Amino acid sequence: MLLERQRAGRESSWAGGGIVSPLYPWRYSDAVTALAHWSQDFYPPLGQELLQKTGTDPEVHVTGLYWLDLDDEVQALAWAAERNRPVSRVAISSVKVAVPTLAEGYSTAIHMADVANVRNPRLTRALREALLQLPNVTLREDCAVDGFIHEEGQVVGVRTAQGDIRADRVVLCAGAWSGELLATLGLDLPVEPVKGQMILFKCAEDFLPSMVLAKGRYAIPRRDGHILVGSTLEHEGFDKTPTESALESLRASAIEMLPALADAEVVGHWAGLRPGSPDGIPFIGPVPGFDGLWLNCGHYRNGLVLAPASCRLLTDLMLGREPIVDPAPYAPSARLKPLA
């Protein structure tokens, strides 16, 4: 049974850009890298499977990604060489040939050729439809969980406004709300909401052939010519209100990268809440002292790219199988503490 406080897939999974890579993968720990690499290979067949099962195409779109004027280019290239990732330094003149709409003034670039982006609103819609086709899955939407049923050291269900629901095992995967829920058991889970705002342009289908990233902002092309530009990083609690200042900042960044966007209409502007966590390392595994309760949360800025591997790792642990990666870095047992 999947319980969702609103409609499934409408929070950070819907709001993000859908890049199937951390924005700066060399700046993350090996724990994040291990999950990201596994998931990147998983997405193309997942997209095909979901299209066949549901008729909804998540659009796993391999465009590659150019990073422009990086301060830590040397570290990025060393990271790629060490892990055999297809990242290379390219002349800025060749970037201009590949991306004719790119602004002048950039001096250096590196390129990762095999990076894809996913149209995440369609991905979540397809996943929801695929779940509903399964005979052993129940989806209950508009059913917010506000606590756990805790009996004799075991978690045996959850409490909701619609009544108690008992279960053999409970997985807490409530995104930015996960820390608040675990606090009801007296545990300090360092997962908090971090607001991010995005804007969307509509251009010709061939306007932007590759993703580009400069000065911390990125532009992502969809196949139909929509261009996403993001994102902000704001600590505003659970406030998801889009702001005029963010709209102006994101539009300025977009035009600085791609000057022709000055003549394009902003057709969308929204905000989402990332589940912020220390170093972006998710919490995956059982909660010590609370048998029956498991975590899969705290993916911060990389929820989409880490999701397939995170779910596979959690499933391996719950079923007692050989895990796909070493589970130790994600284990709640070493990272939770009682509330002060």
mmCIF file of C-alpha atoms in Angstrom:
data_model
loop_
_atom_site.group_PDB
_atom_site.id
_atom_site.type_symbol
_atom_site.label_atom_id
_atom_site.label_comp_id
_atom_site.label_asym_id
_atom_site.label_seq_id
_atom_site.Cartn_x
_atom_site.Cartn_y
_atom_site.Cartn_z
ATOM 1 C CA MET A 1 0.000 0.000 0.000
ATOM 2 C CA LEU A 2 1.310 3.421 -1.010
ATOM 3 C CA LEU A 3 0.035 6.346 1.050
ATOM 4 C CA GLU A 4 0.345 9.854 -0.380
ATOM 5 C CA ARG A 5 -0.540 13.093 1.373
ATOM 6 C CA GLN A 6 -1.803 14.605 -1.904
ATOM 7 C CA ARG A 7 -1.466 13.050 -5.359
ATOM 8 C CA ALA A 8 1.386 10.656 -6.058
ATOM 9 C CA GLY A 9 4.384 12.181 -7.789
ATOM 10 C CA ARG A 10 3.376 15.824 -7.407
ATOM 11 C CA GLU A 11 6.053 17.080 -5.018
ATOM 12 C CA SER A 12 9.810 17.324 -5.684
ATOM 13 C CA SER A 13 9.686 14.444 -8.187
ATOM 14 C CA TRP A 14 7.429 16.595 -10.351
ATOM 15 C CA ALA A 15 9.113 19.949 -9.700
ATOM 16 C CA GLY A 16 12.746 19.151 -10.553
ATOM 17 C CA GLY A 17 14.554 19.386 -13.863
ATOM 18 C CA GLY A 18 15.007 15.673 -14.520
ATOM 19 C CA ILE A 19 18.750 15.583 -15.207
ATOM 20 C CA VAL A 20 19.930 11.979 -14.830
ATOM 21 C CA SER A 21 23.139 13.064 -13.104
ATOM 22 C CA PRO A 22 24.145 15.134 -10.111
ATOM 23 C CA LEU A 23 24.797 18.690 -11.338
ATOM 24 C CA TYR A 24 28.477 18.445 -10.349
ATOM 25 C CA PRO A 25 29.058 14.709 -9.816
ATOM 26 C CA TRP A 26 32.731 15.099 -8.864
ATOM 27 C CA ARG A 27 31.757 17.212 -5.830
ATOM 28 C CA TYR A 28 29.834 14.376 -4.194
ATOM 29 C CA SER A 29 30.937 11.451 -2.048
ATOM 30 C CA ASP A 30 31.403 7.929 -3.349
ATOM 31 C CA ALA A 31 28.092 7.048 -1.656
ATOM 32 C CA VAL A 32 26.163 9.366 -3.967
ATOM 33 C CA THR A 33 28.256 8.382 -6.989
ATOM 34 C CA ALA A 34 27.607 4.654 -6.507
ATOM 35 C CA LEU A 35 23.827 5.107 -6.576
ATOM 36 C CA ALA A 36 23.966 7.598 -9.460
ATOM 37 C CA HIS A 37 26.004 5.300 -11.715
ATOM 38 C CA TRP A 38 23.671 2.362 -11.158
ATOM 39 C CA SER A 39 20.595 4.459 -11.859
ATOM 40 C CA GLN A 40 21.966 6.106 -15.002
ATOM 41 C CA ASP A 41 22.195 2.718 -16.704
ATOM 42 C CA PHE A 42 18.736 1.763 -15.437
ATOM 43 C CA TYR A 43 16.771 4.681 -16.868
ATOM 44 C CA PRO A 44 16.769 3.937 -20.628
ATOM 45 C CA PRO A 45 15.175 0.475 -20.271
ATOM 46 C CA LEU A 46 12.849 1.806 -17.560
ATOM 47 C CA GLY A 47 11.595 4.487 -19.942
ATOM 48 C CA GLN A 48 10.880 1.901 -22.628
ATOM 49 C CA GLU A 49 9.143 -0.440 -20.179
ATOM 50 C CA LEU A 50 6.886 2.316 -18.849
ATOM 51 C CA LEU A 51 5.985 3.459 -22.366
ATOM 52 C CA GLN A 52 5.013 -0.089 -23.344
ATOM 53 C CA LYS A 53 2.989 -0.677 -20.167
ATOM 54 C CA THR A 54 1.218 2.680 -19.874
ATOM 55 C CA GLY A 55 1.408 4.496 -23.210
ATOM 56 C CA THR A 56 3.051 7.436 -21.426
ATOM 57 C CA ASP A 57 6.590 8.220 -22.598
ATOM 58 C CA PRO A 58 8.896 9.502 -19.820
ATOM 59 C CA GLU A 59 11.156 10.795 -22.620
ATOM 60 C CA VAL A 60 14.574 9.610 -21.520
ATOM 61 C CA HIS A 61 16.393 12.115 -23.736
ATOM 62 C CA VAL A 62 20.173 11.690 -24.153
ATOM 63 C CA THR A 63 21.487 15.178 -24.935
ATOM 64 C CA GLY A 64 24.811 15.376 -23.157
ATOM 65 C CA LEU A 65 25.796 18.234 -20.860
ATOM 66 C CA TYR A 66 28.272 21.097 -21.206
ATOM 67 C CA TRP A 67 29.738 22.704 -18.083
ATOM 68 C CA LEU A 68 31.070 26.191 -18.826
ATOM 69 C CA ASP A 69 33.853 28.128 -17.046
ATOM 70 C CA LEU A 70 34.192 25.746 -14.125
ATOM 71 C CA ASP A 71 36.451 26.737 -11.247
ATOM 72 C CA ASP A 72 37.243 23.085 -10.498
ATOM 73 C CA GLU A 73 37.630 21.733 -14.040
ATOM 74 C CA VAL A 74 40.856 19.923 -13.144
ATOM 75 C CA GLN A 75 39.116 18.046 -10.324
ATOM 76 C CA ALA A 76 36.207 17.202 -12.619
ATOM 77 C CA LEU A 77 38.472 15.685 -15.257
ATOM 78 C CA ALA A 78 40.480 13.763 -12.673
ATOM 79 C CA TRP A 79 37.266 12.369 -11.176
ATOM 80 C CA ALA A 80 36.080 11.252 -14.620
ATOM 81 C CA ALA A 81 39.402 9.612 -15.491
ATOM 82 C CA GLU A 82 39.493 7.731 -12.198
ATOM 83 C CA ARG A 83 35.953 6.383 -12.714
ATOM 84 C CA ASN A 84 36.120 5.929 -16.492
ATOM 85 C CA ARG A 85 33.281 8.404 -17.136
ATOM 86 C CA PRO A 86 32.967 10.014 -20.603
ATOM 87 C CA VAL A 87 33.941 13.562 -19.594
ATOM 88 C CA SER A 88 36.355 15.551 -21.743
ATOM 89 C CA ARG A 89 37.655 19.075 -22.146
ATOM 90 C CA VAL A 90 36.368 20.664 -25.363
ATOM 91 C CA ALA A 91 37.236 23.885 -27.164
ATOM 92 C CA ILE A 92 34.692 26.632 -26.681
ATOM 93 C CA SER A 93 34.569 27.025 -30.460
ATOM 94 C CA SER A 94 33.273 23.463 -30.799
ATOM 95 C CA VAL A 95 30.629 24.142 -28.145
ATOM 96 C CA LYS A 96 29.416 27.112 -30.186
ATOM 97 C CA VAL A 97 29.109 24.840 -33.217
ATOM 98 C CA ALA A 98 27.154 22.256 -31.215
ATOM 99 C CA VAL A 99 25.018 24.866 -29.401
ATOM 100 C CA PRO A 100 24.662 27.841 -31.773
ATOM 101 C CA THR A 101 22.352 29.698 -29.374
ATOM 102 C CA LEU A 102 25.017 29.825 -26.645
ATOM 103 C CA ALA A 103 26.158 33.299 -25.583
ATOM 104 C CA GLU A 104 29.610 34.680 -26.323
ATOM 105 C CA GLY A 105 32.092 35.256 -23.542
ATOM 106 C CA TYR A 106 32.656 31.747 -22.175
ATOM 107 C CA SER A 107 36.255 30.558 -22.280
ATOM 108 C CA THR A 108 36.365 26.897 -21.145
ATOM 109 C CA ALA A 109 34.086 23.876 -21.307
ATOM 110 C CA ILE A 110 33.922 20.213 -20.411
ATOM 111 C CA HIS A 111 31.405 17.783 -21.879
ATOM 112 C CA MET A 112 29.739 14.566 -20.733
ATOM 113 C CA ALA A 113 28.242 12.980 -23.812
ATOM 114 C CA ASP A 114 25.910 10.336 -22.412
ATOM 115 C CA VAL A 115 23.906 12.336 -19.855
ATOM 116 C CA ALA A 116 20.149 12.139 -20.302
ATOM 117 C CA ASN A 117 17.252 14.101 -18.940
ATOM 118 C CA VAL A 118 13.856 12.672 -18.121
ATOM 119 C CA ARG A 119 10.548 14.493 -18.462
ATOM 120 C CA ASN A 120 9.835 13.917 -14.809
ATOM 121 C CA PRO A 121 6.123 14.889 -14.731
ATOM 122 C CA ARG A 122 5.541 12.211 -17.380
ATOM 123 C CA LEU A 123 7.810 9.785 -15.544
ATOM 124 C CA THR A 124 5.795 10.092 -12.337
ATOM 125 C CA ARG A 125 2.523 9.797 -14.283
ATOM 126 C CA ALA A 126 3.754 6.635 -15.985
ATOM 127 C CA LEU A 127 4.979 5.153 -12.700
ATOM 128 C CA ARG A 128 1.601 5.860 -11.088
ATOM 129 C CA GLU A 129 -0.234 4.196 -13.971
ATOM 130 C CA ALA A 130 2.107 1.189 -13.853
ATOM 131 C CA LEU A 131 1.511 0.778 -10.108
ATOM 132 C CA LEU A 132 -2.238 0.864 -10.574
ATOM 133 C CA GLN A 133 -1.965 -2.015 -13.057
ATOM 134 C CA LEU A 134 -0.394 -4.261 -10.410
ATOM 135 C CA PRO A 135 -2.943 -6.493 -8.649
ATOM 136 C CA ASN A 136 -1.151 -6.440 -5.291
ATOM 137 C CA VAL A 137 -0.677 -2.652 -4.980
ATOM 138 C CA THR A 138 -3.148 -0.230 -3.394
ATOM 139 C CA LEU A 139 -2.661 3.511 -3.831
ATOM 140 C CA ARG A 140 -4.336 5.819 -1.316
ATOM 141 C CA GLU A 141 -4.004 9.482 -2.221
ATOM 142 C CA ASP A 142 -5.076 12.503 -0.152
ATOM 143 C CA CYS A 143 -4.220 10.365 2.862
ATOM 144 C CA ALA A 144 -1.600 12.149 4.943
ATOM 145 C CA VAL A 145 0.283 10.150 7.567
ATOM 146 C CA ASP A 146 0.689 12.015 10.849
ATOM 147 C CA GLY A 147 2.343 9.387 13.032
ATOM 148 C CA PHE A 148 3.208 5.757 13.636
ATOM 149 C CA ILE A 149 1.616 2.912 15.553
ATOM 150 C CA HIS A 150 4.384 1.955 17.968
ATOM 151 C CA GLU A 151 3.869 -1.085 20.180
ATOM 152 C CA GLU A 152 6.496 -2.778 22.359
ATOM 153 C CA GLY A 153 9.462 -1.506 20.370
ATOM 154 C CA GLN A 154 7.904 -2.250 17.003
ATOM 155 C CA VAL A 155 6.315 -0.033 14.369
ATOM 156 C CA VAL A 156 3.207 -1.905 13.248
ATOM 157 C CA GLY A 157 1.477 0.719 11.133
ATOM 158 C CA VAL A 158 0.699 4.410 10.661
ATOM 159 C CA ARG A 159 -1.884 6.895 11.864
ATOM 160 C CA THR A 160 -3.793 8.962 9.335
ATOM 161 C CA ALA A 161 -6.761 11.332 9.352
ATOM 162 C CA GLN A 162 -8.695 8.464 7.763
ATOM 163 C CA GLY A 163 -7.821 6.086 10.582
ATOM 164 C CA ASP A 164 -5.047 3.713 11.574
ATOM 165 C CA ILE A 165 -3.488 1.425 8.972
ATOM 166 C CA ARG A 166 -1.563 -1.567 10.286
ATOM 167 C CA ALA A 167 1.270 -3.238 8.393
ATOM 168 C CA ASP A 168 4.057 -5.765 8.843
ATOM 169 C CA ARG A 169 6.611 -3.184 7.706
ATOM 170 C CA VAL A 170 6.536 0.561 7.110
ATOM 171 C CA VAL A 171 8.833 2.534 4.788
ATOM 172 C CA LEU A 172 9.159 6.249 5.455
ATOM 173 C CA CYS A 173 9.786 7.966 2.105
ATOM 174 C CA ALA A 174 8.043 11.289 2.647
ATOM 175 C CA GLY A 175 10.622 13.575 1.059
ATOM 176 C CA ALA A 176 10.992 16.937 2.776
ATOM 177 C CA TRP A 177 8.398 15.892 5.389
ATOM 178 C CA SER A 178 10.372 12.820 6.536
ATOM 179 C CA GLY A 179 12.164 14.585 9.393
ATOM 180 C CA GLU A 180 8.903 15.876 10.878
ATOM 181 C CA LEU A 181 7.361 12.416 10.798
ATOM 182 C CA LEU A 182 10.310 10.646 12.399
ATOM 183 C CA ALA A 183 10.341 13.293 15.134
ATOM 184 C CA THR A 184 7.029 11.834 16.358
ATOM 185 C CA LEU A 185 9.099 8.839 17.497
ATOM 186 C CA GLY A 186 11.615 11.069 19.270
ATOM 187 C CA LEU A 187 14.294 10.699 16.599
ATOM 188 C CA ASP A 188 16.271 13.489 14.947
ATOM 189 C CA LEU A 189 16.401 12.845 11.205
ATOM 190 C CA PRO A 190 18.316 15.728 9.561
ATOM 191 C CA VAL A 191 16.058 16.054 6.526
ATOM 192 C CA GLU A 192 14.563 19.491 5.937
ATOM 193 C CA PRO A 193 12.797 21.321 3.108
ATOM 194 C CA VAL A 194 14.979 23.323 0.726
ATOM 195 C CA LYS A 195 12.971 25.336 -1.777
ATOM 196 C CA GLY A 196 13.882 25.409 -5.456
ATOM 197 C CA GLN A 197 12.247 27.481 -8.182
ATOM 198 C CA MET A 198 12.234 26.789 -11.934
ATOM 199 C CA ILE A 199 11.040 28.587 -15.052
ATOM 200 C CA LEU A 200 9.977 27.181 -18.412
ATOM 201 C CA PHE A 201 10.268 28.663 -21.911
ATOM 202 C CA LYS A 202 8.743 27.407 -25.168
ATOM 203 C CA CYS A 203 11.043 27.536 -28.192
ATOM 204 C CA ALA A 204 11.551 25.731 -31.482
ATOM 205 C CA GLU A 205 12.257 22.016 -31.151
ATOM 206 C CA ASP A 206 15.883 22.456 -32.314
ATOM 207 C CA PHE A 207 16.592 25.550 -30.201
ATOM 208 C CA LEU A 208 18.832 23.798 -27.660
ATOM 209 C CA PRO A 209 20.399 20.446 -28.624
ATOM 210 C CA SER A 210 22.267 19.896 -25.342
ATOM 211 C CA MET A 211 21.988 20.730 -21.668
ATOM 212 C CA VAL A 212 24.240 23.580 -20.559
ATOM 213 C CA LEU A 213 25.311 24.656 -17.076
ATOM 214 C CA ALA A 214 27.082 27.862 -16.059
ATOM 215 C CA LYS A 215 27.415 29.796 -12.796
ATOM 216 C CA GLY A 216 25.268 27.241 -10.957
ATOM 217 C CA ARG A 217 22.292 27.561 -13.324
ATOM 218 C CA TYR A 218 21.271 25.074 -16.003
ATOM 219 C CA ALA A 219 19.133 24.909 -19.127
ATOM 220 C CA ILE A 220 17.468 21.622 -20.054
ATOM 221 C CA PRO A 221 15.849 20.964 -23.451
ATOM 222 C CA ARG A 222 12.751 18.827 -23.854
ATOM 223 C CA ARG A 223 12.075 17.166 -27.193
ATOM 224 C CA ASP A 224 9.194 19.505 -28.038
ATOM 225 C CA GLY A 225 11.184 22.718 -27.555
ATOM 226 C CA HIS A 226 10.352 23.459 -23.942
ATOM 227 C CA ILE A 227 13.434 24.753 -22.096
ATOM 228 C CA LEU A 228 13.677 24.479 -18.299
ATOM 229 C CA VAL A 229 15.977 26.855 -16.443
ATOM 230 C CA GLY A 230 16.807 26.402 -12.777
ATOM 231 C CA SER A 231 17.140 26.630 -9.999
ATOM 232 C CA THR A 232 17.170 28.539 -6.740
ATOM 233 C CA LEU A 233 18.311 27.201 -3.361
ATOM 234 C CA GLU A 234 16.228 28.684 -0.542
ATOM 235 C CA HIS A 235 15.691 27.801 3.108
ATOM 236 C CA GLU A 236 12.089 28.979 3.544
ATOM 237 C CA GLY A 237 10.537 26.109 5.481
ATOM 238 C CA PHE A 238 7.577 24.501 3.766
ATOM 239 C CA ASP A 239 6.652 27.628 1.766
ATOM 240 C CA LYS A 240 6.380 26.719 -1.928
ATOM 241 C CA THR A 241 5.224 30.122 -3.158
ATOM 242 C CA PRO A 242 6.975 31.193 -6.399
ATOM 243 C CA THR A 243 8.490 34.671 -6.086
ATOM 244 C CA GLU A 244 8.958 37.523 -8.546
ATOM 245 C CA SER A 245 12.589 37.951 -7.474
ATOM 246 C CA ALA A 246 13.374 34.317 -8.348
ATOM 247 C CA LEU A 247 11.583 34.680 -11.676
ATOM 248 C CA GLU A 248 13.711 37.714 -12.551
ATOM 249 C CA SER A 249 16.926 36.020 -11.392
ATOM 250 C CA LEU A 250 16.266 32.812 -13.331
ATOM 251 C CA ARG A 251 15.242 34.709 -16.462
ATOM 252 C CA ALA A 252 18.421 36.820 -16.263
ATOM 253 C CA SER A 253 20.535 33.654 -15.947
ATOM 254 C CA ALA A 254 18.712 32.105 -18.889
ATOM 255 C CA ILE A 255 19.357 35.116 -21.117
ATOM 256 C CA GLU A 256 22.984 35.290 -20.016
ATOM 257 C CA MET A 257 23.465 31.695 -21.207
ATOM 258 C CA LEU A 258 21.132 31.776 -24.206
ATOM 259 C CA PRO A 259 20.497 35.376 -25.342
ATOM 260 C CA ALA A 260 17.683 34.438 -27.742
ATOM 261 C CA LEU A 261 15.550 33.581 -24.706
ATOM 262 C CA ALA A 262 15.112 37.332 -24.209
ATOM 263 C CA ASP A 263 12.441 37.085 -26.901
ATOM 264 C CA ALA A 264 10.874 33.882 -25.556
ATOM 265 C CA GLU A 265 7.870 33.796 -23.272
ATOM 266 C CA VAL A 266 8.110 32.291 -19.806
ATOM 267 C CA VAL A 267 5.268 29.777 -19.944
ATOM 268 C CA GLY A 268 5.769 28.268 -16.486
ATOM 269 C CA HIS A 269 7.184 29.185 -13.076
ATOM 270 C CA TRP A 270 6.938 26.957 -10.012
ATOM 271 C CA ALA A 271 8.641 25.888 -6.802
ATOM 272 C CA GLY A 272 9.281 22.566 -5.101
ATOM 273 C CA LEU A 273 10.774 21.363 -1.833
ATOM 274 C CA ARG A 274 13.909 19.246 -1.895
ATOM 275 C CA PRO A 275 14.541 16.881 1.036
ATOM 276 C CA GLY A 276 17.780 18.458 2.211
ATOM 277 C CA SER A 277 20.252 16.189 4.028
ATOM 278 C CA PRO A 278 23.903 16.288 5.148
ATOM 279 C CA ASP A 279 26.184 15.907 2.107
ATOM 280 C CA GLY A 280 23.173 14.826 0.038
ATOM 281 C CA ILE A 281 23.553 11.213 1.214
ATOM 282 C CA PRO A 282 20.145 9.536 1.565
ATOM 283 C CA PHE A 283 19.021 7.476 4.542
ATOM 284 C CA ILE A 284 18.295 3.915 3.385
ATOM 285 C CA GLY A 285 17.725 0.993 5.708
ATOM 286 C CA PRO A 286 16.096 -0.098 8.984
ATOM 287 C CA VAL A 287 15.647 2.235 11.944
ATOM 288 C CA PRO A 288 17.401 0.789 15.029
ATOM 289 C CA GLY A 289 15.177 0.314 18.054
ATOM 290 C CA PHE A 290 12.021 0.470 15.955
ATOM 291 C CA ASP A 291 11.619 -2.927 14.310
ATOM 292 C CA GLY A 292 9.445 -2.808 11.227
ATOM 293 C CA LEU A 293 10.363 0.771 10.266
ATOM 294 C CA TRP A 294 12.599 1.516 7.280
ATOM 295 C CA LEU A 295 13.834 4.736 5.670
ATOM 296 C CA ASN A 296 14.336 5.775 2.059
ATOM 297 C CA CYS A 297 14.599 9.559 2.192
ATOM 298 C CA GLY A 298 16.922 12.569 2.223
ATOM 299 C CA HIS A 299 18.088 12.535 -1.405
ATOM 300 C CA TYR A 300 18.363 16.353 -1.481
ATOM 301 C CA ARG A 301 19.109 17.564 -5.040
ATOM 302 C CA ASN A 302 19.468 14.114 -6.620
ATOM 303 C CA GLY A 303 16.209 12.325 -5.894
ATOM 304 C CA LEU A 304 15.436 11.463 -9.490
ATOM 305 C CA VAL A 305 18.880 10.213 -10.445
ATOM 306 C CA LEU A 306 19.318 8.204 -7.233
ATOM 307 C CA ALA A 307 15.779 6.811 -7.062
ATOM 308 C CA PRO A 308 16.119 3.523 -8.997
ATOM 309 C CA ALA A 309 19.264 2.467 -7.138
ATOM 310 C CA SER A 310 17.880 3.620 -3.784
ATOM 311 C CA CYS A 311 14.732 1.564 -4.238
ATOM 312 C CA ARG A 312 16.698 -1.465 -5.399
ATOM 313 C CA LEU A 313 19.051 -1.199 -2.409
ATOM 314 C CA LEU A 314 16.143 -0.885 0.012
ATOM 315 C CA THR A 315 14.433 -3.888 -1.580
ATOM 316 C CA ASP A 316 17.651 -5.922 -1.349
ATOM 317 C CA LEU A 317 17.933 -5.116 2.355
ATOM 318 C CA MET A 318 14.278 -5.832 3.115
ATOM 319 C CA LEU A 319 14.386 -9.184 1.293
ATOM 320 C CA GLY A 320 17.786 -10.216 2.636
ATOM 321 C CA ARG A 321 19.405 -10.262 -0.810
ATOM 322 C CA GLU A 322 22.966 -9.337 -1.748
ATOM 323 C CA PRO A 323 22.832 -5.520 -1.981
ATOM 324 C CA ILE A 324 23.774 -3.790 -5.239
ATOM 325 C CA VAL A 325 26.162 -1.456 -3.364
ATOM 326 C CA ASP A 326 27.655 -1.345 0.125
ATOM 327 C CA PRO A 327 24.712 -0.232 2.312
ATOM 328 C CA ALA A 328 26.876 1.136 5.152
ATOM 329 C CA PRO A 329 27.075 4.818 4.041
ATOM 330 C CA TYR A 330 23.280 5.113 3.970
ATOM 331 C CA ALA A 331 22.492 3.165 7.142
ATOM 332 C CA PRO A 332 20.253 5.085 9.567
ATOM 333 C CA SER A 333 21.856 3.271 12.512
ATOM 334 C CA ALA A 334 25.002 5.407 12.381
ATOM 335 C CA ARG A 335 23.317 8.682 11.464
ATOM 336 C CA LEU A 336 20.220 9.081 13.666
ATOM 337 C CA LYS A 337 20.142 10.418 17.182
ATOM 338 C CA PRO A 338 17.446 11.149 19.760
ATOM 339 C CA LEU A 339 15.800 14.543 19.677
ATOM 340 C CA ALA A 340 17.410 16.981 22.079
#
